[in-house]
Every structure is written in structure tokens, then in C-alpha cells.
mmCIF file of C-alpha atoms and ligand atoms in Angstrom:
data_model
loop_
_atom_site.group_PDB
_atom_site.id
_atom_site.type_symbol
_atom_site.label_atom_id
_atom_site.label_comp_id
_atom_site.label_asym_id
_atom_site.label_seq_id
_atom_site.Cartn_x
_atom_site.Cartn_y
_atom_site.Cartn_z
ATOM 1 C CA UNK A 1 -0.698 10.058 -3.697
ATOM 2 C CA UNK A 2 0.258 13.092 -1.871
ATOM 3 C CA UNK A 3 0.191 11.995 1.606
ATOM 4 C CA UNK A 4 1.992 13.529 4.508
ATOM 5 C CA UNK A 5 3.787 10.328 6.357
ATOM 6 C CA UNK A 6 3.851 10.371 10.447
ATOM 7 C CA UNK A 7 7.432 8.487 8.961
ATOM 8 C CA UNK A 8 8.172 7.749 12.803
ATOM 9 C CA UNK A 9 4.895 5.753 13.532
ATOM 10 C CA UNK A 10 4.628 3.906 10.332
ATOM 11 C CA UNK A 11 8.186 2.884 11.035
ATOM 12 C CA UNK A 12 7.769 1.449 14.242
ATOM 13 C CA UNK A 13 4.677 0.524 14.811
ATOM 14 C CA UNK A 14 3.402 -0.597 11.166
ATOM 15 C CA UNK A 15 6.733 -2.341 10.332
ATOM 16 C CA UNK A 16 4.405 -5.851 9.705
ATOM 17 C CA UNK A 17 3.834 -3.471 5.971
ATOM 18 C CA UNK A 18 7.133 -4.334 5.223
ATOM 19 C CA UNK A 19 7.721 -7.871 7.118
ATOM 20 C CA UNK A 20 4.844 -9.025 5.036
ATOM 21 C CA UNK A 21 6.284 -7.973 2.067
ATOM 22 C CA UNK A 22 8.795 -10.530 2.029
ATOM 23 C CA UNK A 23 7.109 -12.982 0.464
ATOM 24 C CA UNK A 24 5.688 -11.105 -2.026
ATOM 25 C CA UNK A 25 9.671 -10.303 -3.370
ATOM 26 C CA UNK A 26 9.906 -14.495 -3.635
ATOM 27 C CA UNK A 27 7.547 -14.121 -6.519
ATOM 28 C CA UNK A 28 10.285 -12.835 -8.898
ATOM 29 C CA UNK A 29 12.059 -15.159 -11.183
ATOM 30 C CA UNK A 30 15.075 -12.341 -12.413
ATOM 31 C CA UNK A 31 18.414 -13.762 -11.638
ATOM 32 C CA UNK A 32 20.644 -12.144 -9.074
ATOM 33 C CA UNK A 33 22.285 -9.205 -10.223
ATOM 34 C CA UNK A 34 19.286 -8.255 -12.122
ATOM 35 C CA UNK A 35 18.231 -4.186 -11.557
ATOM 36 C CA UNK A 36 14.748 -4.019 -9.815
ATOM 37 C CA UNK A 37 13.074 -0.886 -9.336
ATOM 38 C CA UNK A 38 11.118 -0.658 -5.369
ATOM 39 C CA UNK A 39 7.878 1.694 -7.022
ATOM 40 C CA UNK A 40 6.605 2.979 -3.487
ATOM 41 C CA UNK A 41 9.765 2.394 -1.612
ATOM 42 C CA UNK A 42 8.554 3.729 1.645
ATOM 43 C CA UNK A 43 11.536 4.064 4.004
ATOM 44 C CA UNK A 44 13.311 1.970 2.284
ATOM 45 C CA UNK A 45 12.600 -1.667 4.009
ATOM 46 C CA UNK A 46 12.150 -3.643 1.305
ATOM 47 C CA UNK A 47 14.410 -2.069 -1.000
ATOM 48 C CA UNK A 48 17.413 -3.614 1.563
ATOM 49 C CA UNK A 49 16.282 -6.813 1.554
ATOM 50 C CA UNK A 50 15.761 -6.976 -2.474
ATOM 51 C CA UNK A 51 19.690 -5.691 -2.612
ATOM 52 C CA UNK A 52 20.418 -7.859 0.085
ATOM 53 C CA UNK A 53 18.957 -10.857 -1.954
ATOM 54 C CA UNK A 54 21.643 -10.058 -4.557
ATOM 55 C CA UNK A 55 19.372 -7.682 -6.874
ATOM 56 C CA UNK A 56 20.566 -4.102 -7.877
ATOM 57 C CA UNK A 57 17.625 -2.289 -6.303
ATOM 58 C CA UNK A 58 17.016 1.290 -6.212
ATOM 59 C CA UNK A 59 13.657 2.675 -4.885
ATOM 60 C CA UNK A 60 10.820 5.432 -5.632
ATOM 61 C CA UNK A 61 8.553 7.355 -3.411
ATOM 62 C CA UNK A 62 6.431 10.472 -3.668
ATOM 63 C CA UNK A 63 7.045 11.179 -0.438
ATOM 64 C CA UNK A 64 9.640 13.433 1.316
ATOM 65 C CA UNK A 65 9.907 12.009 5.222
ATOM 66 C CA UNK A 66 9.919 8.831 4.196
ATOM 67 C CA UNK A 67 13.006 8.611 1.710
ATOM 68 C CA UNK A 68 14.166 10.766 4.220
ATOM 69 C CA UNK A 69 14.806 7.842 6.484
ATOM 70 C CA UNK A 70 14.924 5.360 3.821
ATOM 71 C CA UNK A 71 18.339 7.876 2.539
ATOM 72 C CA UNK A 72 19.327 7.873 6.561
ATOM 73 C CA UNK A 73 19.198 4.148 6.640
ATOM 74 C CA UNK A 74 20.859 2.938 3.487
ATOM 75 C CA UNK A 75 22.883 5.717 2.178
ATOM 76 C CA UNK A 76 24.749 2.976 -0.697
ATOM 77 C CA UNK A 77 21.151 2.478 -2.184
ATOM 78 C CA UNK A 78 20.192 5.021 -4.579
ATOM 79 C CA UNK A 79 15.971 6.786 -3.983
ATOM 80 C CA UNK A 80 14.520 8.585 -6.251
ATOM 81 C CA UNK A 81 11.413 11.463 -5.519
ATOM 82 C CA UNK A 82 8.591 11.140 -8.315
ATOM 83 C CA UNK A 83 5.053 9.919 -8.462
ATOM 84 C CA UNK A 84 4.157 6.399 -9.523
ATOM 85 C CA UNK A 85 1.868 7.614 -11.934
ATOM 86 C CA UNK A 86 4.375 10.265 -13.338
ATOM 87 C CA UNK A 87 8.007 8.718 -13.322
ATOM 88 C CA UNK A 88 10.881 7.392 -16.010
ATOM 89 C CA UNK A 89 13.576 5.953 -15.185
ATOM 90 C CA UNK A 90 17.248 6.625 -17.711
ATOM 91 C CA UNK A 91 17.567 2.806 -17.752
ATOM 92 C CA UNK A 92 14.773 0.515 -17.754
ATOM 93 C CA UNK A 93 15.000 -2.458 -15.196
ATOM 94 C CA UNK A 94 14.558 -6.476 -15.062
ATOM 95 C CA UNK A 95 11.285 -5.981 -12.716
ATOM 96 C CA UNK A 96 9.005 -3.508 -10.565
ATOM 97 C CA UNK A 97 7.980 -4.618 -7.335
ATOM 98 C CA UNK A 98 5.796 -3.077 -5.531
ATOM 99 C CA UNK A 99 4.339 -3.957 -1.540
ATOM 100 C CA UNK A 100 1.042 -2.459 0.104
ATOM 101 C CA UNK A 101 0.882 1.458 -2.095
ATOM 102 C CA UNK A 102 -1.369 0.746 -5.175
ATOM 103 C CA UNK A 103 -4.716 1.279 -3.668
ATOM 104 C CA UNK A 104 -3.398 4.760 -2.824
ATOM 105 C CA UNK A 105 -3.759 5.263 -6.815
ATOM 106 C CA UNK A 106 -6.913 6.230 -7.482
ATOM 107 C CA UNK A 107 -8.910 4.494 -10.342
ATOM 108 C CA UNK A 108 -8.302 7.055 -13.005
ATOM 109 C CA UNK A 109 -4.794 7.269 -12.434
ATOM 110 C CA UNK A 110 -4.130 3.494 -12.734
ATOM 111 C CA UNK A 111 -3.447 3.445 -16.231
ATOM 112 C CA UNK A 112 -0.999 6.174 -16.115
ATOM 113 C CA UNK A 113 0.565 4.609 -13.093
ATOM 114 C CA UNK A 114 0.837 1.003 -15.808
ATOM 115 C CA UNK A 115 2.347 2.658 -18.570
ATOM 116 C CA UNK A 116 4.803 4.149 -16.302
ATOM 117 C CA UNK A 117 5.529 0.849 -15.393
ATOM 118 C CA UNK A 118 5.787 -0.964 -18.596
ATOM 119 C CA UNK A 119 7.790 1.661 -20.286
ATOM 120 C CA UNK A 120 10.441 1.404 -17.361
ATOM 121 C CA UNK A 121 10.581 -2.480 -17.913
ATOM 122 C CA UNK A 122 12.282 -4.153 -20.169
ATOM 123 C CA UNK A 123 10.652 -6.208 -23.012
ATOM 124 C CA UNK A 124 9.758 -9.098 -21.051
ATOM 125 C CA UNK A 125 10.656 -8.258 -17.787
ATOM 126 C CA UNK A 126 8.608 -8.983 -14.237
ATOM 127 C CA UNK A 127 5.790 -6.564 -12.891
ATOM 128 C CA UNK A 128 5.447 -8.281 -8.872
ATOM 129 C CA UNK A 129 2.958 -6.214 -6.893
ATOM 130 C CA UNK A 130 0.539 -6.866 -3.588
ATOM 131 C CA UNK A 131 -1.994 -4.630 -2.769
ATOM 132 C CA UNK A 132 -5.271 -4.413 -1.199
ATOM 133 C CA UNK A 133 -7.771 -6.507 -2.913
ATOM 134 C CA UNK A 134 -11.192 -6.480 -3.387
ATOM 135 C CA UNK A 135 -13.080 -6.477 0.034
ATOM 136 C CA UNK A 136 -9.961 -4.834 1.752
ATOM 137 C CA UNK A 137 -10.768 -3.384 5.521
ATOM 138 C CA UNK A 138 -14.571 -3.897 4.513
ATOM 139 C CA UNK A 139 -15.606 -4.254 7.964
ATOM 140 C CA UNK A 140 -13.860 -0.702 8.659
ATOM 141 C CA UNK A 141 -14.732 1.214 5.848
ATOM 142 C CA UNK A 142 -18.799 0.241 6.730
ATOM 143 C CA UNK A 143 -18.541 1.019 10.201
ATOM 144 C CA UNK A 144 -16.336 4.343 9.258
ATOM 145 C CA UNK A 145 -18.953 5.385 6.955
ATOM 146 C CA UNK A 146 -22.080 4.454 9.174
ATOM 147 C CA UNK A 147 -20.258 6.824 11.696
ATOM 148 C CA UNK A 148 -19.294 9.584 9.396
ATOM 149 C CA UNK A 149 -23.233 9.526 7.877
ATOM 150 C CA UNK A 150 -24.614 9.934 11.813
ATOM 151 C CA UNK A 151 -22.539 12.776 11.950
ATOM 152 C CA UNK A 152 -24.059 14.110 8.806
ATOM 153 C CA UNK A 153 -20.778 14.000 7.097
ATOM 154 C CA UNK A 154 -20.050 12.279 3.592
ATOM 155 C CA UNK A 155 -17.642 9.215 3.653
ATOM 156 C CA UNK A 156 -16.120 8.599 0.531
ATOM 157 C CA UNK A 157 -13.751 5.652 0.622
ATOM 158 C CA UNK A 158 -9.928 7.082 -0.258
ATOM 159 C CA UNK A 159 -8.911 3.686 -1.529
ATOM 160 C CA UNK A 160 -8.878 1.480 -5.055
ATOM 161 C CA UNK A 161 -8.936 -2.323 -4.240
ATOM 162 C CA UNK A 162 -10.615 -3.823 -7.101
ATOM 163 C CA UNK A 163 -10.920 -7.603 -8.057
ATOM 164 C CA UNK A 164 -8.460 -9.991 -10.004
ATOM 165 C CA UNK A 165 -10.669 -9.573 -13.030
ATOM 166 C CA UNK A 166 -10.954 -6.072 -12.943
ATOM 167 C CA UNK A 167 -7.090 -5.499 -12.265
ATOM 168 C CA UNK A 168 -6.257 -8.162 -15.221
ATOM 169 C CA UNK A 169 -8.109 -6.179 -17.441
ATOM 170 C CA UNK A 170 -6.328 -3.135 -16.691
ATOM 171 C CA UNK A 171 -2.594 -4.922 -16.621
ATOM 172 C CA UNK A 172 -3.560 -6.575 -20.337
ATOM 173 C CA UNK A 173 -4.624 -2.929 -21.812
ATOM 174 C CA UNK A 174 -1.420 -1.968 -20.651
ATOM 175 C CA UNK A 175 0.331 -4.053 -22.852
ATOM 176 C CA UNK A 176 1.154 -6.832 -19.838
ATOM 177 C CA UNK A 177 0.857 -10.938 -20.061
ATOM 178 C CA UNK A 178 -0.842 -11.672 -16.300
ATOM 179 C CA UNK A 179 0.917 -14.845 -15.011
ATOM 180 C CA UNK A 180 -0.193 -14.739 -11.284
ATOM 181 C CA UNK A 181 -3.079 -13.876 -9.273
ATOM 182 C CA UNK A 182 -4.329 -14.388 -6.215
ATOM 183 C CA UNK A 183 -6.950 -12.553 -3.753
ATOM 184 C CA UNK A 184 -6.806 -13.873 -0.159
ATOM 185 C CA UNK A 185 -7.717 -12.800 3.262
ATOM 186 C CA UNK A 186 -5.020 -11.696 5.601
ATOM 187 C CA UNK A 187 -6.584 -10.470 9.245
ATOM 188 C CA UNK A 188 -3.615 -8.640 10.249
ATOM 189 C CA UNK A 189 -2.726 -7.913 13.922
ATOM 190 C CA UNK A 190 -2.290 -4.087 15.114
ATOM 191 C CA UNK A 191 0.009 -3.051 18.069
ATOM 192 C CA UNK A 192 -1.744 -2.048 21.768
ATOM 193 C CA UNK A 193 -5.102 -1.044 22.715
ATOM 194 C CA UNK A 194 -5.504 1.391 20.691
ATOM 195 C CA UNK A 195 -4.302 -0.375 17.564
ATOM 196 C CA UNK A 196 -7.370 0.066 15.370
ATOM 197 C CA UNK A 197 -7.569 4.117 16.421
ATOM 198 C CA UNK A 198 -3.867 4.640 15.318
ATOM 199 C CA UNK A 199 -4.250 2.557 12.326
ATOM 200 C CA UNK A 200 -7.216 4.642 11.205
ATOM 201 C CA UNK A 201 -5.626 7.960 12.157
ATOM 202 C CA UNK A 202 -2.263 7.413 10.397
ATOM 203 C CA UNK A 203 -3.970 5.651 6.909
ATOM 204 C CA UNK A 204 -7.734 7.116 6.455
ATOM 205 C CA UNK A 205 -6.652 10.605 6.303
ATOM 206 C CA UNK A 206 -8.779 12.512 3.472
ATOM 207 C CA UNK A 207 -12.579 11.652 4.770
ATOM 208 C CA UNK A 208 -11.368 12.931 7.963
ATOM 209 C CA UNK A 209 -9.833 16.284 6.646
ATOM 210 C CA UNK A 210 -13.222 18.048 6.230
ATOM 211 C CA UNK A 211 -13.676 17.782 9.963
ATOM 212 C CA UNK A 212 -12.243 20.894 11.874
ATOM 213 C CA UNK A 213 -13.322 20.075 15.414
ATOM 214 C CA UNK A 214 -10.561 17.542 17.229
ATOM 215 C CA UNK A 215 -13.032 16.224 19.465
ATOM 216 C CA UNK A 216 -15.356 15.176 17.102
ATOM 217 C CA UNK A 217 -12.998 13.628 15.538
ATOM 218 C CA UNK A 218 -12.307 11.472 18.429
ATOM 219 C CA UNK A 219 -15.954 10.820 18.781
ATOM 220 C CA UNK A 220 -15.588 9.362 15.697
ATOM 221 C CA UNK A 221 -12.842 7.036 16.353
ATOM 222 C CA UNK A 222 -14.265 6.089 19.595
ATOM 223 C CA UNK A 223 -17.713 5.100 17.796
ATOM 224 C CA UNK A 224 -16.040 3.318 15.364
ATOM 225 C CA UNK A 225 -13.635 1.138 17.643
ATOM 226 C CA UNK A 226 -16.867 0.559 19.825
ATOM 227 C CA UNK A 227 -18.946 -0.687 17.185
ATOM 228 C CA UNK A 228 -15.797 -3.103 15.598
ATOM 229 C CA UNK A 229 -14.811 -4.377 18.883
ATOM 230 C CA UNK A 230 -17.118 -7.740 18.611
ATOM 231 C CA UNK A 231 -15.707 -8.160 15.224
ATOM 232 C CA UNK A 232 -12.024 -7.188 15.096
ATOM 233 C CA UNK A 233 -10.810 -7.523 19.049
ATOM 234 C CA UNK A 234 -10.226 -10.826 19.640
ATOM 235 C CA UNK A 235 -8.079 -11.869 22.615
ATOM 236 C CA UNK A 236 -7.205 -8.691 23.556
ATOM 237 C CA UNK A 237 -5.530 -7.699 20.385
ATOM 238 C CA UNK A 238 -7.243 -5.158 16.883
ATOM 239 C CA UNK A 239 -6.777 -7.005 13.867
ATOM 240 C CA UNK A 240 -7.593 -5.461 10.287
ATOM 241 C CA UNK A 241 -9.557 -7.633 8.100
ATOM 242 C CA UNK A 242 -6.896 -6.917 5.030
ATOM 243 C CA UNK A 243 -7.619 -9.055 1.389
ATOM 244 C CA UNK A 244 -4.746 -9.099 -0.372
ATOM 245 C CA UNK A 245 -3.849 -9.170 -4.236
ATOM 246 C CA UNK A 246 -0.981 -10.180 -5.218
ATOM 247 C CA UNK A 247 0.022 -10.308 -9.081
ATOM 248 C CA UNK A 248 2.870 -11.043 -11.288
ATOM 249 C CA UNK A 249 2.588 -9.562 -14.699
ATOM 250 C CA UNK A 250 5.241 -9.905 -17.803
ATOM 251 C CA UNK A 251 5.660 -6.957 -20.165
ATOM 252 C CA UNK A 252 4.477 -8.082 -23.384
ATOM 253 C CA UNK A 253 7.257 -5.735 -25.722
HETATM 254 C C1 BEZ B 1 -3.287 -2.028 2.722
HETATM 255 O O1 BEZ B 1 -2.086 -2.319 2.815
HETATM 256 O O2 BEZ B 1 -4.101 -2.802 2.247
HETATM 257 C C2 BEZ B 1 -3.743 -0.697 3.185
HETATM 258 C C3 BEZ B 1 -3.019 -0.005 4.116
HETATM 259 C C4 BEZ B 1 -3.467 1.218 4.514
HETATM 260 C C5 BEZ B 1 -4.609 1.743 3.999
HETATM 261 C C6 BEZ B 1 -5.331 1.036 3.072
HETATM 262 C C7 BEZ B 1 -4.906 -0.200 2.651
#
């Protein structure tokens, strides 16, 4: 997950990551005063409103710029630098939430990321995630990769959104009890005309690092807005077709 943030844009103009997240933290049971641990904190949002809901959160990021402002912005809240897939905490925690940063795991690294996860939970305590789901930003990723192929280059889609069944699987292997799941569709509104570009160029960053020439690369964008337009601009706004998964997971021991 070693992406470099544009930490200005996805603060300002991709703030509905975080506003949507809300909900997701209403899925955890732990009293107040219970310690909850923010895995892919971001700048910080949602780790606020989990201490402001009376929880002792602290939050984790891989990524410099953005616990850089989350730091700026909440100096009494303590961020930590490590990897999801590579972290320990000194004292495990009543739950894990996460919002919107598991598909950036690949596959492979899932389990790692889990056992991480269970080993800095308590016995029993609360594993509350959303991520993209099964389906996620299909109609994008298809037109992105019919674009990419006309240009003769490969398109190899950078993210993991797998189904409830498959992610079950991987949460019970892990030594977790799976007590919610749900996959549903979430069309999600982007800011200004050129909403669906900036989305693209700030989160589908690796298939277009192989190309060196700028203005192909806005070819490419161009193409692909043009051929979403009668799907995704309605009324003068982008949406992204997102599919959501949202889990809640106990560790077993
Ligand atoms: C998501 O939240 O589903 C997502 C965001 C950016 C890239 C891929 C997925």
C-alpha cells in the first residue's frame, strides 16, 4: 500500500470517504471508553469522530502526508506510521475499524493484513470494516481497460474487492466469528465537471505509471470520461458506481 497521497485533494474534494464512514463506526457495540484502533487512518477524519463518540482512538497509516495533516489537525490523538499488513500494537484494543483502504491490500497480503488484526484485538473484541465489494467501480475499471487495450497497453486492475463469501472465508481462517455482512450498491457523487477525471487520476495510479507521455495520458482520461458519460453523468453531476462491503467480525481467542 505504498501510495503517494495528493493529501490536499483527497482532503477537500473526496471528504464524502470519510462522511460516509460514519455509519460504518455505528456498527460497533464496545462501550465508551473502550480503545479502538483507526487501521488506515487517513488524515485522521474518522479517528476524531470515534474519540469524539467517547472511544480512546488512536490511528494507523502507511502513509507520510496524510498523518501529516491528520498530526496537524488533532495533535491530542496519538498516529502511528506502519503498514496494515505489517503492524503490532504494545496494547491490544477493544476493536479495529477500518473505512474505504482494504481493497488497497492486495489478495496475497490479506491474510497477513488479518492476523495483524486479530493479534492486536483482544479475545473477543470487534473487527468493523467497509470496503469495496465485489463489483466495485465495474463500469470504470471496463471502460479503463477497453481504453488502456486500444492503446496497446495492459490494464491490470490495482484493486481487491472480493465477495461476502470469499471475504468470510478469509476472516474465519483467521481465527474470526463473522457476525455481519452486507454487499450493497452505493453510486456515489464526485465534485465538478471533471469529477470522474480527478477521481481516476488521484485513485488508479499504478496502470497508469507505465505510461511516460502526459498527453496520452490525457487521451486516456478523455476516452474514458467520453465513453462513461451515458452511464455515470446524470444531471450534470459524475457519480462512481461504488458496492460496498461492510463486515463486523469477533475475534474468536
Ligand atoms: C473505494 O472506496 O471503494 C475505492 C476508492 C478508491 C479506489 C478504489 C476503491
Amino acid at each position: 500500500m505504498n501510495i503517494k497521497w495528493d493529501s490536499g485533494k483527497y482532503t477537500s474534494d473526496f471528504s464524502f470517504v470519510h462522511e460516509y464512514g460514519n455509519s460504518v463506526i455505528e456498527l460497533i457495540e464496545a462501550e465508551k471508553g473502550a480503545s479502538v484502533l483507526d487501521l488506515g487512518c487517513g488524515n485522521g477524519a474518522l479517528t476524531k469522530v470515534l474519540q469524539d463518540k467517547g472511544y480512546c482512538a488512536k490511528g494507523l497509516d502507511a502513509s507520510p502526508e496524510l498523518l501529516t495533516i491528520a498530526r496537524g489537525n488533532y495533535p491530542h490523538i496519538e498516529f502511528i506510521q506502519a503498514d496494515a499488513a505489517d503492524f503490532s500494537l504494545e496494547e491490544p484494543v477493544d476493536a479495529v475499524f477500518s473505512n474505504a483502504v482494504l481493497h488497497w491490500i492486495d489478495k496475497a497480503w490479506q491474510p497477513r493484513m488479518l492476523a495483524c488484526v486479530h493479534r492486536a484485538l483482544k479475545p473477543g473484541g470487534e473487527f468493523v470494516f467497509e470496503f469495496g465489494g465485489h463489483g466495485n467501480n465495474r463500469q470504470i475499471h471496463t471502460a479503463l481497460a477497453e481504453i488502456f487495450a486500444a492503446h496497446e497497453y495492459p490494464y491490470q486492475m490495482p484493486f481487491y474487492f472480493p465477495t461476502i463469501g470469499e471475504y468470510a472465508a478469509l476472516l474465519e481462517t483467521a481465527g474470526f466469528q463473522v457476525r455481519y455482512a452486507v454487499l450493497f450498491d452505493r453510486p456515489t457523487a464526485l465534485k465538478g465537471e471533471d469529477g470522474l477525471k480527478d477521481w481516476i487520476r488521484l485513485f488508479v495510479k499504478t496502470p497508469f505509471a507505465v505510461l511516460q507521455d502526459e498527453q496520452e495520458k490525457e487521451a486516456i482520461l478523455a476516452e474514458t470520461e467520453k465513453s462513461l458519460r451515458g452511464g455515470l453523468y446524470q444531471d450534470g453531476i459524475w457519480y462512481a458506481d461504488y458496492v460496498r462491503l461492510r463486515m463486523k467480525a469477533v475475534r474468536l481467542k
